[in-house]
Short mmCIF file of C-alpha atoms in Angstrom, two decimals:
data_model
loop_
_atom_site.label_atom_id
_atom_site.label_comp_id
_atom_site.label_asym_id
_atom_site.label_seq_id
_atom_site.Cartn_x
_atom_site.Cartn_y
_atom_site.Cartn_z
CA UNK A 1 -92.01 106.21 31.59
CA UNK A 2 -94.16 109.00 33.93
CA UNK A 3 -94.36 106.22 36.79
CA UNK A 4 -90.62 105.25 36.43
CA UNK A 5 -89.19 108.96 36.36
CA UNK A 6 -91.51 109.60 39.70
CA UNK A 7 -90.12 107.27 41.14
CA UNK A 8 -86.78 107.82 40.25
CA UNK A 9 -87.10 111.40 41.82
CA UNK A 10 -87.99 110.76 44.85
CA UNK A 11 -84.92 107.64 45.15
CA UNK A 12 -83.19 110.68 44.44
CA UNK A 13 -84.75 112.60 46.86
CA UNK A 14 -84.08 109.27 49.59
CA UNK A 15 -80.09 109.06 48.41
CA UNK A 16 -79.88 112.68 49.07
CA UNK A 17 -81.02 112.21 52.81
CA UNK A 18 -79.26 109.29 53.26
CA UNK A 19 -76.08 110.57 51.93
CA UNK A 20 -76.31 114.02 54.33
CA UNK A 21 -73.96 113.15 56.87
CA UNK A 22 -71.42 110.82 54.88
CA UNK A 23 -67.93 112.36 54.39
CA UNK A 24 -67.24 113.49 50.39
CA UNK A 25 -63.11 111.37 50.75
CA UNK A 26 -60.61 113.49 48.34
CA UNK A 27 -59.64 116.97 48.09
CA UNK A 28 -62.02 119.39 46.59
CA UNK A 29 -60.19 120.88 43.61
CA UNK A 30 -59.37 125.22 43.38
CA UNK A 31 -58.37 126.20 40.06
CA UNK A 32 -54.18 126.20 40.41
CA UNK A 33 -52.96 129.29 40.57
CA UNK A 34 -50.55 130.85 37.71
CA UNK A 35 -48.68 133.42 37.04
CA UNK A 36 -50.52 136.68 35.02
CA UNK A 37 -48.10 139.36 34.16
CA UNK A 38 -50.44 142.50 35.56
CA UNK A 39 -50.51 144.45 31.73
CA UNK A 40 -49.04 143.78 28.56
CA UNK A 41 -45.66 144.30 27.27
CA UNK A 42 -46.71 146.96 24.57
CA UNK A 43 -49.40 148.75 27.06
CA UNK A 44 -48.35 152.12 26.75
CA UNK A 45 -48.40 151.87 22.07
CA UNK A 46 -51.47 153.85 22.24
CA UNK A 47 -52.50 151.44 19.33
CA UNK A 48 -53.63 149.02 22.32
CA UNK A 49 -57.10 149.98 24.18
CA UNK A 50 -57.35 148.33 28.00
CA UNK A 51 -60.66 148.19 26.99
CA UNK A 52 -62.32 144.84 27.07
CA UNK A 53 -62.93 143.44 23.92
CA UNK A 54 -66.47 142.77 23.22
CA UNK A 55 -66.18 142.45 19.99
CA UNK A 56 -64.65 138.97 20.09
CA UNK A 57 -67.09 136.75 19.65
CA UNK A 58 -67.11 137.92 16.12
CA UNK A 59 -63.31 139.49 15.80
CA UNK A 60 -63.11 138.89 12.35
CA UNK A 61 -66.23 141.51 11.47
CA UNK A 62 -63.53 144.26 12.41
CA UNK A 63 -62.33 142.91 8.93
CA UNK A 64 -65.42 144.43 7.37
CA UNK A 65 -64.89 141.90 4.49
CA UNK A 66 -68.18 140.11 3.36
CA UNK A 67 -66.78 137.15 1.93
CA UNK A 68 -64.74 136.39 5.46
CA UNK A 69 -67.61 137.05 7.00
CA UNK A 70 -69.39 134.01 4.83
CA UNK A 71 -66.03 131.53 5.06
CA UNK A 72 -66.21 132.01 9.08
CA UNK A 73 -69.72 131.46 8.96
CA UNK A 74 -69.30 127.89 6.47
CA UNK A 75 -67.28 126.47 8.75
CA UNK A 76 -68.73 126.70 11.23
CA UNK A 77 -71.67 125.32 10.32
CA UNK A 78 -69.57 122.20 7.80
CA UNK A 79 -66.05 121.70 9.04
CA UNK A 80 -65.56 117.86 10.13
CA UNK A 81 -62.90 118.17 12.78
CA UNK A 82 -65.82 120.60 14.65
CA UNK A 83 -68.25 118.39 14.23
CA UNK A 84 -66.60 114.88 15.80
CA UNK A 85 -65.70 117.58 19.00
CA UNK A 86 -69.71 118.12 19.24
CA UNK A 87 -69.76 114.03 18.92
CA UNK A 88 -66.86 114.00 21.35
CA UNK A 89 -69.10 116.18 24.07
CA UNK A 90 -72.23 113.71 23.77
CA UNK A 91 -69.22 111.32 23.65
CA UNK A 92 -68.65 112.54 27.69
CA UNK A 93 -72.31 113.59 28.16
CA UNK A 94 -73.33 109.03 27.88
CA UNK A 95 -70.19 109.08 29.81
CA UNK A 96 -71.37 111.84 32.92
CA UNK A 97 -74.74 108.44 33.08
CA UNK A 98 -72.86 105.99 33.53
CA UNK A 99 -71.39 107.41 36.59
CA UNK A 100 -74.53 108.69 37.71
CA UNK A 101 -75.96 105.09 36.93
CA UNK A 102 -73.35 103.60 38.96
CA UNK A 103 -74.85 105.87 42.12
CA UNK A 104 -77.86 103.94 42.37
CA UNK A 105 -78.04 99.92 43.13
CA UNK A 106 -75.26 98.70 41.16
CA UNK A 107 -76.72 95.14 40.08
CA UNK A 108 -80.53 93.08 39.37
CA UNK A 109 -80.73 89.54 38.05
CA UNK A 110 -84.18 87.56 37.78
CA UNK A 111 -83.22 84.22 37.97
CA UNK A 112 -84.87 81.63 36.53
CA UNK A 113 -85.51 77.61 36.21
CA UNK A 114 -82.76 75.78 38.10
CA UNK A 115 -81.82 71.62 37.41
CA UNK A 116 -79.64 70.88 40.80
CA UNK A 117 -77.92 68.10 42.66
CA UNK A 118 -78.89 68.70 46.76
CA UNK A 119 -76.32 66.49 48.63
CA UNK A 120 -77.63 64.01 51.70
CA UNK A 121 -78.51 66.63 55.33
CA UNK A 122 -77.11 69.44 53.33
CA UNK A 123 -80.66 71.02 54.89
CA UNK A 124 -82.26 72.94 51.88
CA UNK A 125 -85.36 71.08 51.08
CA UNK A 126 -85.98 71.30 55.12
CA UNK A 127 -85.27 75.00 54.21
CA UNK A 128 -87.93 74.90 50.52
CA UNK A 129 -92.15 74.69 50.87
CA UNK A 130 -93.15 71.25 51.73
CA UNK A 131 -94.45 71.26 48.57
CA UNK A 132 -92.93 69.07 46.50
CA UNK A 133 -90.56 69.08 48.22
CA UNK A 134 -87.64 65.56 47.22
CA UNK A 135 -86.86 63.34 49.74
CA UNK A 136 -83.86 63.17 51.59
CA UNK A 137 -83.30 60.44 52.99
CA UNK A 138 -81.38 58.52 49.55
CA UNK A 139 -77.35 58.60 51.02
CA UNK A 140 -76.76 59.48 47.46
CA UNK A 141 -78.88 62.29 47.43
CA UNK A 142 -81.36 63.67 45.13
CA UNK A 143 -82.11 65.86 41.82
CA UNK A 144 -84.33 68.94 42.48
CA UNK A 145 -85.71 70.95 40.53
CA UNK A 146 -86.24 74.29 41.99
CA UNK A 147 -88.10 77.13 40.06
CA UNK A 148 -87.41 80.70 40.91
CA UNK A 149 -88.69 83.60 39.82
CA UNK A 150 -87.67 87.58 41.26
CA UNK A 151 -85.78 91.11 41.54
CA UNK A 152 -82.15 90.78 43.36
CA UNK A 153 -80.72 94.26 44.13
CA UNK A 154 -77.46 94.92 45.82
CA UNK A 155 -76.75 98.87 46.76
CA UNK A 156 -73.85 100.06 47.66
CA UNK A 157 -73.75 103.30 50.10
CA UNK A 158 -72.14 105.70 49.13
CA UNK A 159 -70.39 106.68 52.17
CA UNK A 160 -66.69 107.85 51.66
CA UNK A 161 -68.04 109.96 48.44
CA UNK A 162 -66.83 107.27 46.16
CA UNK A 163 -69.83 107.57 43.51
CA UNK A 164 -70.24 111.05 43.95
CA UNK A 165 -65.62 111.75 43.21
CA UNK A 166 -66.80 109.41 40.30
CA UNK A 167 -69.36 111.36 38.98
CA UNK A 168 -67.65 115.02 38.81
CA UNK A 169 -64.79 113.48 37.79
CA UNK A 170 -66.92 112.78 34.15
CA UNK A 171 -68.86 115.59 34.80
CA UNK A 172 -65.53 117.92 34.46
CA UNK A 173 -64.95 115.01 31.56
CA UNK A 174 -67.15 116.21 30.11
CA UNK A 175 -67.56 120.38 30.91
CA UNK A 176 -62.92 119.73 29.11
CA UNK A 177 -65.21 117.77 26.03
CA UNK A 178 -66.89 121.41 25.84
CA UNK A 179 -63.41 123.00 25.58
CA UNK A 180 -62.01 121.00 23.51
CA UNK A 181 -65.12 122.05 20.76
CA UNK A 182 -64.19 125.67 22.42
CA UNK A 183 -60.56 125.66 21.46
CA UNK A 184 -61.33 123.86 18.04
CA UNK A 185 -63.65 126.31 16.93
CA UNK A 186 -60.67 129.27 18.24
CA UNK A 187 -58.30 127.92 15.93
CA UNK A 188 -60.86 127.37 13.66
CA UNK A 189 -62.21 130.45 12.99
CA UNK A 190 -57.97 132.27 13.14
CA UNK A 191 -57.07 129.31 10.01
CA UNK A 192 -60.07 129.88 7.57
CA UNK A 193 -59.45 133.74 8.17
CA UNK A 194 -55.24 133.19 8.17
CA UNK A 195 -55.78 131.60 5.17
CA UNK A 196 -58.33 133.57 3.07
CA UNK A 197 -55.71 136.71 3.94
CA UNK A 198 -52.72 134.57 2.67
CA UNK A 199 -54.66 133.81 -0.13
CA UNK A 200 -56.07 137.28 -0.94
CA UNK A 201 -52.08 138.66 -0.19
CA UNK A 202 -51.14 135.58 -3.29
CA UNK A 203 -53.76 137.13 -5.73
CA UNK A 204 -52.69 140.75 -5.00
CA UNK A 205 -48.37 139.63 -5.93
CA UNK A 206 -50.00 137.79 -8.74
CA UNK A 207 -51.28 140.96 -9.98
CA UNK A 208 -47.55 142.48 -8.84
CA UNK A 209 -45.86 140.84 -11.01
CA UNK A 210 -49.12 140.43 -14.52
CA UNK A 211 -47.98 143.98 -13.96
CA UNK A 212 -44.29 144.07 -13.69
CA UNK A 213 -44.48 141.83 -16.72
CA UNK A 214 -45.93 144.21 -18.85
CA UNK A 215 -43.50 146.82 -18.30
CA UNK A 216 -41.06 145.36 -18.83
CA UNK A 217 -42.10 143.59 -21.84
CA UNK A 218 -42.86 147.05 -23.15
CA UNK A 219 -39.14 147.85 -22.07
CA UNK A 220 -37.67 145.07 -24.16
CA UNK A 221 -39.17 146.25 -27.01
CA UNK A 222 -37.59 149.96 -26.61
CA UNK A 223 -33.94 148.13 -26.27
CA UNK A 224 -34.91 145.79 -29.56
CA UNK A 225 -35.52 148.65 -31.41
CA UNK A 226 -32.83 150.62 -29.81
CA UNK A 227 -30.74 147.98 -30.81
CA UNK A 228 -31.49 147.54 -34.43
CA UNK A 229 -31.66 151.96 -34.63
CA UNK A 230 -27.60 151.04 -34.10
CA UNK A 231 -28.13 153.27 -30.48
CA UNK A 232 -27.52 150.05 -27.45
CA UNK A 233 -25.89 147.54 -28.10
CA UNK A 234 -27.16 143.68 -27.95
CA UNK A 235 -26.37 143.51 -23.77
CA UNK A 236 -29.81 145.63 -23.41
CA UNK A 237 -31.71 144.13 -25.22
CA UNK A 238 -30.78 140.39 -23.32
CA UNK A 239 -30.62 142.54 -19.94
CA UNK A 240 -34.13 143.39 -20.51
CA UNK A 241 -34.71 139.52 -21.48
CA UNK A 242 -33.04 138.14 -18.19
CA UNK A 243 -34.95 140.30 -16.06
CA UNK A 244 -38.61 139.53 -18.19
CA UNK A 245 -37.63 136.06 -17.63
CA UNK A 246 -37.27 136.77 -14.07
CA UNK A 247 -39.96 138.13 -13.29
CA UNK A 248 -42.77 135.62 -15.58
CA UNK A 249 -40.63 132.48 -13.87
CA UNK A 250 -42.09 133.93 -10.07
CA UNK A 251 -45.88 133.40 -11.18
CA UNK A 252 -46.48 130.01 -11.92
CA UNK A 253 -44.81 129.85 -8.27
CA UNK A 254 -47.39 132.70 -6.82
CA UNK A 255 -50.04 130.23 -8.81
CA UNK A 256 -48.80 127.02 -6.74
CA UNK A 257 -48.89 128.84 -2.96
CA UNK A 258 -52.12 130.19 -4.22
CA UNK A 259 -53.68 126.85 -5.27
CA UNK A 260 -52.35 124.96 -2.21
CA UNK A 261 -53.82 127.50 -0.11
CA UNK A 262 -57.10 127.33 -1.39
CA UNK A 263 -57.20 123.81 -0.98
CA UNK A 264 -56.25 123.96 2.89
CA UNK A 265 -59.08 126.61 3.18
CA UNK A 266 -61.56 123.80 1.56
CA UNK A 267 -60.36 121.03 3.79
CA UNK A 268 -61.59 123.84 7.08
CA UNK A 269 -65.12 124.17 4.87
CA UNK A 270 -65.89 120.91 4.94
CA UNK A 271 -65.77 121.58 0.90
CA UNK A 272 -64.38 120.01 -2.50
CA UNK A 273 -61.29 122.59 -4.02
CA UNK A 274 -63.70 122.71 -6.77
CA UNK A 275 -66.54 125.26 -4.94
CA UNK A 276 -63.57 127.53 -3.76
CA UNK A 277 -63.50 129.78 -6.39
CA UNK A 278 -67.79 131.10 -5.78
CA UNK A 279 -67.27 130.94 -1.68
CA UNK A 280 -64.16 134.02 -2.78
CA UNK A 281 -66.43 136.10 -4.53
CA UNK A 282 -64.97 137.70 -7.77
CA UNK A 283 -64.44 141.66 -8.88
CA UNK A 284 -64.59 144.04 -6.13
CA UNK A 285 -65.21 142.06 -3.62
CA UNK A 286 -62.89 139.98 -3.62
CA UNK A 287 -60.15 142.57 -4.73
CA UNK A 288 -58.15 144.15 -1.95
CA UNK A 289 -55.82 142.43 1.11
CA UNK A 290 -58.11 142.83 4.49
CA UNK A 291 -57.81 145.99 5.89
CA UNK A 292 -57.01 145.90 9.52
CA UNK A 293 -57.89 148.61 11.93
CA UNK A 294 -55.31 150.75 13.98
CA UNK A 295 -56.00 149.73 17.33
CA UNK A 296 -57.82 147.09 19.62
CA UNK A 297 -58.89 146.14 22.27
CA UNK A 298 -57.19 143.05 24.63
CA UNK A 299 -58.06 143.88 27.96
CA UNK A 300 -55.68 142.80 30.79
CA UNK A 301 -53.73 139.25 31.10
CA UNK A 302 -56.48 138.08 33.30
CA UNK A 303 -59.26 137.86 31.03
CA UNK A 304 -56.65 135.12 28.88
CA UNK A 305 -58.24 132.80 32.17
CA UNK A 306 -61.97 133.45 31.25
CA UNK A 307 -62.06 133.47 28.10
CA UNK A 308 -59.44 130.88 26.48
CA UNK A 309 -60.93 127.68 26.07
CA UNK A 310 -57.60 125.53 26.14
CA UNK A 311 -56.95 127.00 29.91
CA UNK A 312 -60.50 126.06 31.09
CA UNK A 313 -59.76 122.51 29.66
CA UNK A 314 -56.99 122.23 31.50
CA UNK A 315 -58.49 123.06 33.95
CA UNK A 316 -61.49 120.48 33.59
CA UNK A 317 -59.13 117.68 33.12
CA UNK A 318 -57.13 118.44 36.37
CA UNK A 319 -60.31 118.77 38.34
CA UNK A 320 -61.20 115.14 36.90
CA UNK A 321 -57.94 113.74 37.89
CA UNK A 322 -58.57 115.83 41.00
CA UNK A 323 -61.70 113.87 41.78
CA UNK A 324 -60.47 110.48 40.94
CA UNK A 325 -58.30 110.08 43.96
CA UNK A 326 -61.16 110.54 45.49
CA UNK A 327 -62.44 107.61 43.88
CA UNK A 328 -59.92 105.49 44.22
CA UNK A 329 -58.93 106.09 48.55
CA UNK A 330 -62.73 105.56 49.25
CA UNK A 331 -61.17 101.74 48.99
CA UNK A 332 -59.05 102.23 51.58
CA UNK A 333 -62.42 102.01 53.67
CA UNK A 334 -65.47 99.34 54.62
CA UNK A 335 -67.49 99.77 51.93
CA UNK A 336 -71.60 99.14 53.23
CA UNK A 337 -73.71 97.11 51.43
CA UNK A 338 -77.39 96.73 50.89
CA UNK A 339 -78.58 93.59 49.47
CA UNK A 340 -82.14 91.95 48.87
CA UNK A 341 -84.30 90.11 47.03
CA UNK A 342 -87.86 88.18 47.33
CA UNK A 343 -88.27 86.36 45.28
CA UNK A 344 -91.38 83.13 44.04
CA UNK A 345 -90.16 79.60 44.50
CA UNK A 346 -91.40 76.25 44.36
CA UNK A 347 -89.62 72.73 44.20
CA UNK A 348 -90.04 69.26 42.49
CA UNK A 349 -87.83 66.14 42.22
CA UNK A 350 -89.94 65.21 39.27
CA UNK A 351 -89.32 67.87 37.18
CA UNK A 352 -90.17 72.06 36.74
CA UNK A 353 -93.57 72.67 38.25
CA UNK A 354 -94.42 76.30 37.23
CA UNK A 355 -98.37 75.73 38.79
CA UNK A 356 -97.61 76.55 41.92
CA UNK A 357 -95.41 79.29 41.97
CA UNK A 358 -97.33 82.09 43.17
CA UNK A 359 -98.80 80.42 45.91
CA UNK A 360 -97.88 83.18 48.59
CA UNK A 361 -96.63 80.51 50.43
CA UNK A 362 -94.55 80.39 48.58
CA UNK A 363 -91.98 83.66 48.15
CA UNK A 364 -88.83 83.75 49.45
CA UNK A 365 -86.97 87.31 50.68
CA UNK A 366 -83.98 88.38 52.68
CA UNK A 367 -82.68 91.56 53.67
CA UNK A 368 -79.06 92.97 54.97
CA UNK A 369 -76.49 95.10 55.08
CA UNK A 370 -72.87 93.54 54.39
CA UNK A 371 -69.43 95.00 54.97
CA UNK A 372 -66.62 94.69 52.73
CA UNK A 373 -63.04 96.06 53.35
CA UNK A 374 -59.87 95.19 51.19
CA UNK A 375 -57.71 96.03 54.82
CA UNK A 376 -54.90 93.04 53.36
CA UNK A 377 -53.70 94.80 49.90
CA UNK A 378 -50.54 95.03 51.04
CA UNK A 379 -50.23 99.06 49.97
CA UNK A 380 -51.36 98.28 46.82
CA UNK A 381 -54.44 101.08 47.04
CA UNK A 382 -52.28 103.31 48.19
CA UNK A 383 -49.69 103.13 46.03
CA UNK A 384 -53.10 103.97 43.41
CA UNK A 385 -53.37 106.55 45.53
CA UNK A 386 -50.43 108.16 44.71
CA UNK A 387 -50.47 107.70 41.54
CA UNK A 388 -53.32 108.58 41.22
CA UNK A 389 -52.07 112.28 43.00
CA UNK A 390 -49.19 111.93 40.60
CA UNK A 391 -50.98 112.34 37.68
CA UNK A 392 -52.88 115.27 39.59
CA UNK A 393 -50.01 116.88 39.75
CA UNK A 394 -48.97 117.02 36.37
CA UNK A 395 -51.69 118.22 35.35
CA UNK A 396 -51.77 121.28 37.28
CA UNK A 397 -47.88 121.63 36.00
CA UNK A 398 -49.04 121.56 32.55
CA UNK A 399 -52.02 123.45 33.42
CA UNK A 400 -49.62 126.33 34.89
CA UNK A 401 -47.61 125.79 31.80
CA UNK A 402 -51.57 126.23 29.30
CA UNK A 403 -51.56 130.56 30.91
CA UNK A 404 -47.65 130.78 30.83
CA UNK A 405 -47.44 129.62 27.08
CA UNK A 406 -50.98 131.99 26.15
CA UNK A 407 -49.37 135.14 27.12
CA UNK A 408 -46.37 134.03 25.38
CA UNK A 409 -48.80 133.42 22.45
CA UNK A 410 -50.21 137.16 23.08
CA UNK A 411 -47.61 138.98 23.32
CA UNK A 412 -45.97 137.32 20.29
CA UNK A 413 -49.04 138.01 18.13
CA UNK A 414 -49.26 141.87 19.34
CA UNK A 415 -45.20 142.70 18.97
CA UNK A 416 -45.77 141.56 14.96
CA UNK A 417 -48.98 143.34 14.62
CA UNK A 418 -47.16 146.76 15.86
CA UNK A 419 -44.11 146.24 14.27
CA UNK A 420 -45.70 144.76 11.09
CA UNK A 421 -47.80 148.27 10.77
CA UNK A 422 -44.92 150.40 11.35
CA UNK A 423 -42.85 147.76 8.25
CA UNK A 424 -46.19 148.92 6.27
CA UNK A 425 -45.84 152.60 7.02
CA UNK A 426 -42.20 152.36 5.10
CA UNK A 427 -42.95 150.20 2.70
CA UNK A 428 -45.58 152.55 1.67
CA UNK A 429 -43.43 155.02 1.05
CA UNK A 430 -39.91 152.95 -0.57
CA UNK A 431 -42.15 151.46 -3.18
CA UNK A 432 -43.75 155.17 -4.28
CA UNK A 433 -40.37 156.31 -4.39
CA UNK A 434 -39.23 153.13 -6.27
CA UNK A 435 -42.45 153.95 -8.57
CA UNK A 436 -41.34 156.78 -9.20
CA UNK A 437 -37.27 156.32 -9.34
CA UNK A 438 -38.70 154.14 -12.41
CA UNK A 439 -39.75 156.89 -13.82
CA UNK A 440 -37.46 159.12 -13.75
CA UNK A 441 -35.15 156.72 -15.46
CA UNK A 442 -37.26 155.74 -18.66
CA UNK A 443 -37.51 158.85 -19.23
CA UNK A 444 -33.45 159.40 -19.38
CA UNK A 445 -33.35 156.15 -21.30
CA UNK A 446 -35.69 157.36 -23.82
CA UNK A 447 -33.40 159.91 -23.89
CA UNK A 448 -30.05 158.80 -24.43
CA UNK A 449 -30.34 160.81 -20.51
CA UNK A 450 -29.12 157.81 -18.19
CA UNK A 451 -27.92 153.90 -19.63
CA UNK A 452 -30.39 150.50 -19.77
CA UNK A 453 -29.20 149.19 -16.49
CA UNK A 454 -29.98 151.98 -14.35
CA UNK A 455 -33.97 151.62 -16.30
CA UNK A 456 -33.62 147.05 -15.30
CA UNK A 457 -32.15 148.20 -11.67
CA UNK A 458 -35.00 150.54 -11.04
CA UNK A 459 -37.38 147.32 -12.96
CA UNK A 460 -36.28 145.34 -10.36
CA UNK A 461 -36.51 147.54 -7.35
CA UNK A 462 -40.18 148.35 -7.87
CA UNK A 463 -41.53 145.15 -8.41
CA UNK A 464 -38.87 144.01 -5.14
CA UNK A 465 -40.52 146.38 -2.79
CA UNK A 466 -44.43 145.95 -4.06
CA UNK A 467 -43.45 142.31 -3.63
CA UNK A 468 -42.47 143.17 0.18
CA UNK A 469 -45.73 145.71 0.76
CA UNK A 470 -48.30 143.41 -0.57
CA UNK A 471 -46.61 140.79 1.90
CA UNK A 472 -46.66 143.02 4.34
CA UNK A 473 -49.82 144.28 4.50
CA UNK A 474 -51.07 140.36 4.75
CA UNK A 475 -48.37 140.25 7.53
CA UNK A 476 -50.46 143.23 9.37
CA UNK A 477 -53.52 141.42 8.98
CA UNK A 478 -52.24 137.81 9.89
CA UNK A 479 -50.78 139.09 13.05
CA UNK A 480 -53.80 140.63 14.44
CA UNK A 481 -55.71 137.04 13.80
CA UNK A 482 -52.98 136.22 15.67
CA UNK A 483 -54.22 138.32 18.50
CA UNK A 484 -57.88 137.43 18.54
CA UNK A 485 -56.25 134.09 18.36
CA UNK A 486 -54.33 134.53 21.23
CA UNK A 487 -56.83 136.39 23.41
CA UNK A 488 -59.15 132.81 23.19
CA UNK A 489 -62.04 135.04 20.39
CA UNK A 490 -64.37 133.58 18.42
CA UNK A 491 -65.77 130.37 20.31
CA UNK A 492 -68.23 132.31 21.36
CA UNK A 493 -70.17 131.71 17.80
CA UNK A 494 -71.76 128.60 19.69
CA UNK A 495 -73.79 129.90 22.12
CA UNK A 496 -77.39 129.53 21.79
CA UNK A 497 -76.75 125.64 19.11
CA UNK A 498 -76.09 122.79 19.27
CA UNK A 499 -72.64 120.94 19.28
CA UNK A 500 -73.63 118.88 16.27
CA UNK A 501 -75.65 119.27 12.57
CA UNK A 502 -79.59 118.29 12.69
CA UNK A 503 -78.89 115.28 10.59
CA UNK A 504 -76.23 113.53 12.35
CA UNK A 505 -78.81 113.98 15.39
CA UNK A 506 -81.56 112.46 13.70
CA UNK A 507 -78.94 109.28 12.64
CA UNK A 508 -77.74 108.89 16.29
CA UNK A 509 -81.10 109.09 18.20
CA UNK A 510 -82.80 106.46 15.79
CA UNK A 511 -79.47 104.04 15.32
CA UNK A 512 -79.52 104.08 19.34
CA UNK A 513 -81.72 106.21 20.99
CA UNK A 514 -79.73 108.85 22.94
CA UNK A 515 -83.38 110.57 24.15
CA UNK A 516 -83.14 114.25 26.16
CA UNK A 517 -78.68 113.92 25.93
CA UNK A 518 -79.89 115.83 22.79
CA UNK A 519 -81.24 118.01 23.91
CA UNK A 520 -79.31 121.94 23.64
CA UNK A 521 -76.67 121.67 26.32
CA UNK A 522 -76.58 124.36 29.00
CA UNK A 523 -72.80 124.68 29.94
CA UNK A 524 -72.59 125.01 33.24
CA UNK A 525 -70.09 127.54 34.89
CA UNK A 526 -67.51 124.48 36.34
CA UNK A 527 -68.92 120.54 37.60
CA UNK A 528 -70.66 120.14 40.32
CA UNK A 529 -68.64 119.06 44.24
CA UNK A 530 -70.24 115.84 46.53
CA UNK A 531 -73.97 116.26 44.62
CA UNK A 532 -76.63 113.90 43.46
CA UNK A 533 -78.33 113.22 40.08
CA UNK A 534 -81.20 111.73 38.66
CA UNK A 535 -80.14 109.09 36.83
CA UNK A 536 -80.40 110.00 33.24
CA UNK A 537 -82.72 107.35 30.63
#
């Protein structure tokens, strides 16, 4: 294997020298231009900072919630969709190896034992070694046993960059697979945080509903006592039961939503539903809705181009197709192939004769160039080039659209985050006022200064304000998650780590021998254009 590698290195160097003056047909890819705003629409809001958001790598730590940290770490290590994306990166590396291999001699063969019928005066026997040469004097021809052993090699010289463009295309496709992995990781961290916040919000809303049920039961007892004492009507009792029953009915609905969100979180974590409670924790650790920071660093829109993996993925996909234009266009030009063979040959009219095959006088060899040019293709190749170009142009438009969508997602997240903060401030005040109103109404009712309807109205108002306030606090936290997701934060945690876990790597290596392809991948900044690479053994 060492000798083979040394030979490969030497052969690559030779190929590089031979191709130094060769053309590279097809367009060289440049990142498409796209419309970017100079700043965010709410850039004047003092809660937003233009500073580069250095904490985007692990943005969830801004919530200072150890349970959330634990959940995201679990999802990163166990999410099955993310593992599948990592395996697709390996598939891209293997496909790149296929493209690299096409650059080198494309056909190799070793011939064996052949039985043939030699026609008279064919001239074949005269070109064979004289030993055991068959008699061709018969007008009907003769049987010929021909034994041949040796390699036959053909190499299509990459005059026009067909194979180098194919390597560029496969390289870009592999990097697109890496960007797809990163994009999935951005979505995964955002989804885990979102479901976690929803769970904590629902738990808080359940606590509010249960607390109000207890308070409303107390008011029902007061109404029943007054009714039995003759100081109030039966209507007060029935109204109290109506309000209590309505509040009690919200609890099973909230319970169902809570279970559904926990089940969804389990899928993201790669665990069965029964194991979620341990990860979520209990007590003070799990009693509050995550509180986001008031101010967030968002940088400028230009940062999206380097940080959002879905934009990188769109660019790499377009570059891969751009290189395919060169691959297809090269078919318009003549292809130069160099072929050669060397073999030991023996022949006999009586049967196989291997005893004298390896005598030096019985060797047969040939070497020479050949040119193939698809001249009469009736516009097929030209239209194939046009088709490849149309596909590329569509991908350019999709890239530009992806940039616009990225800006939209960030703007949506920012306005939602900021406005939910404003709403939460108002709701904090209205909730406090509703609580004081209920306290006053209850006192006045006991003292006979207000009717029971006033108490019930105050109860319903307090429950509504508390429930809306809790939901809005959750929305504030989800708003910040949306901002970070739109900014493309979170994928950076995979840097320095393998794309797939050790047990899957070991299983794949034992099954099909992946070798060096399973080593950690150093992701380049972009695919190289027109380079010669050593084969991936």
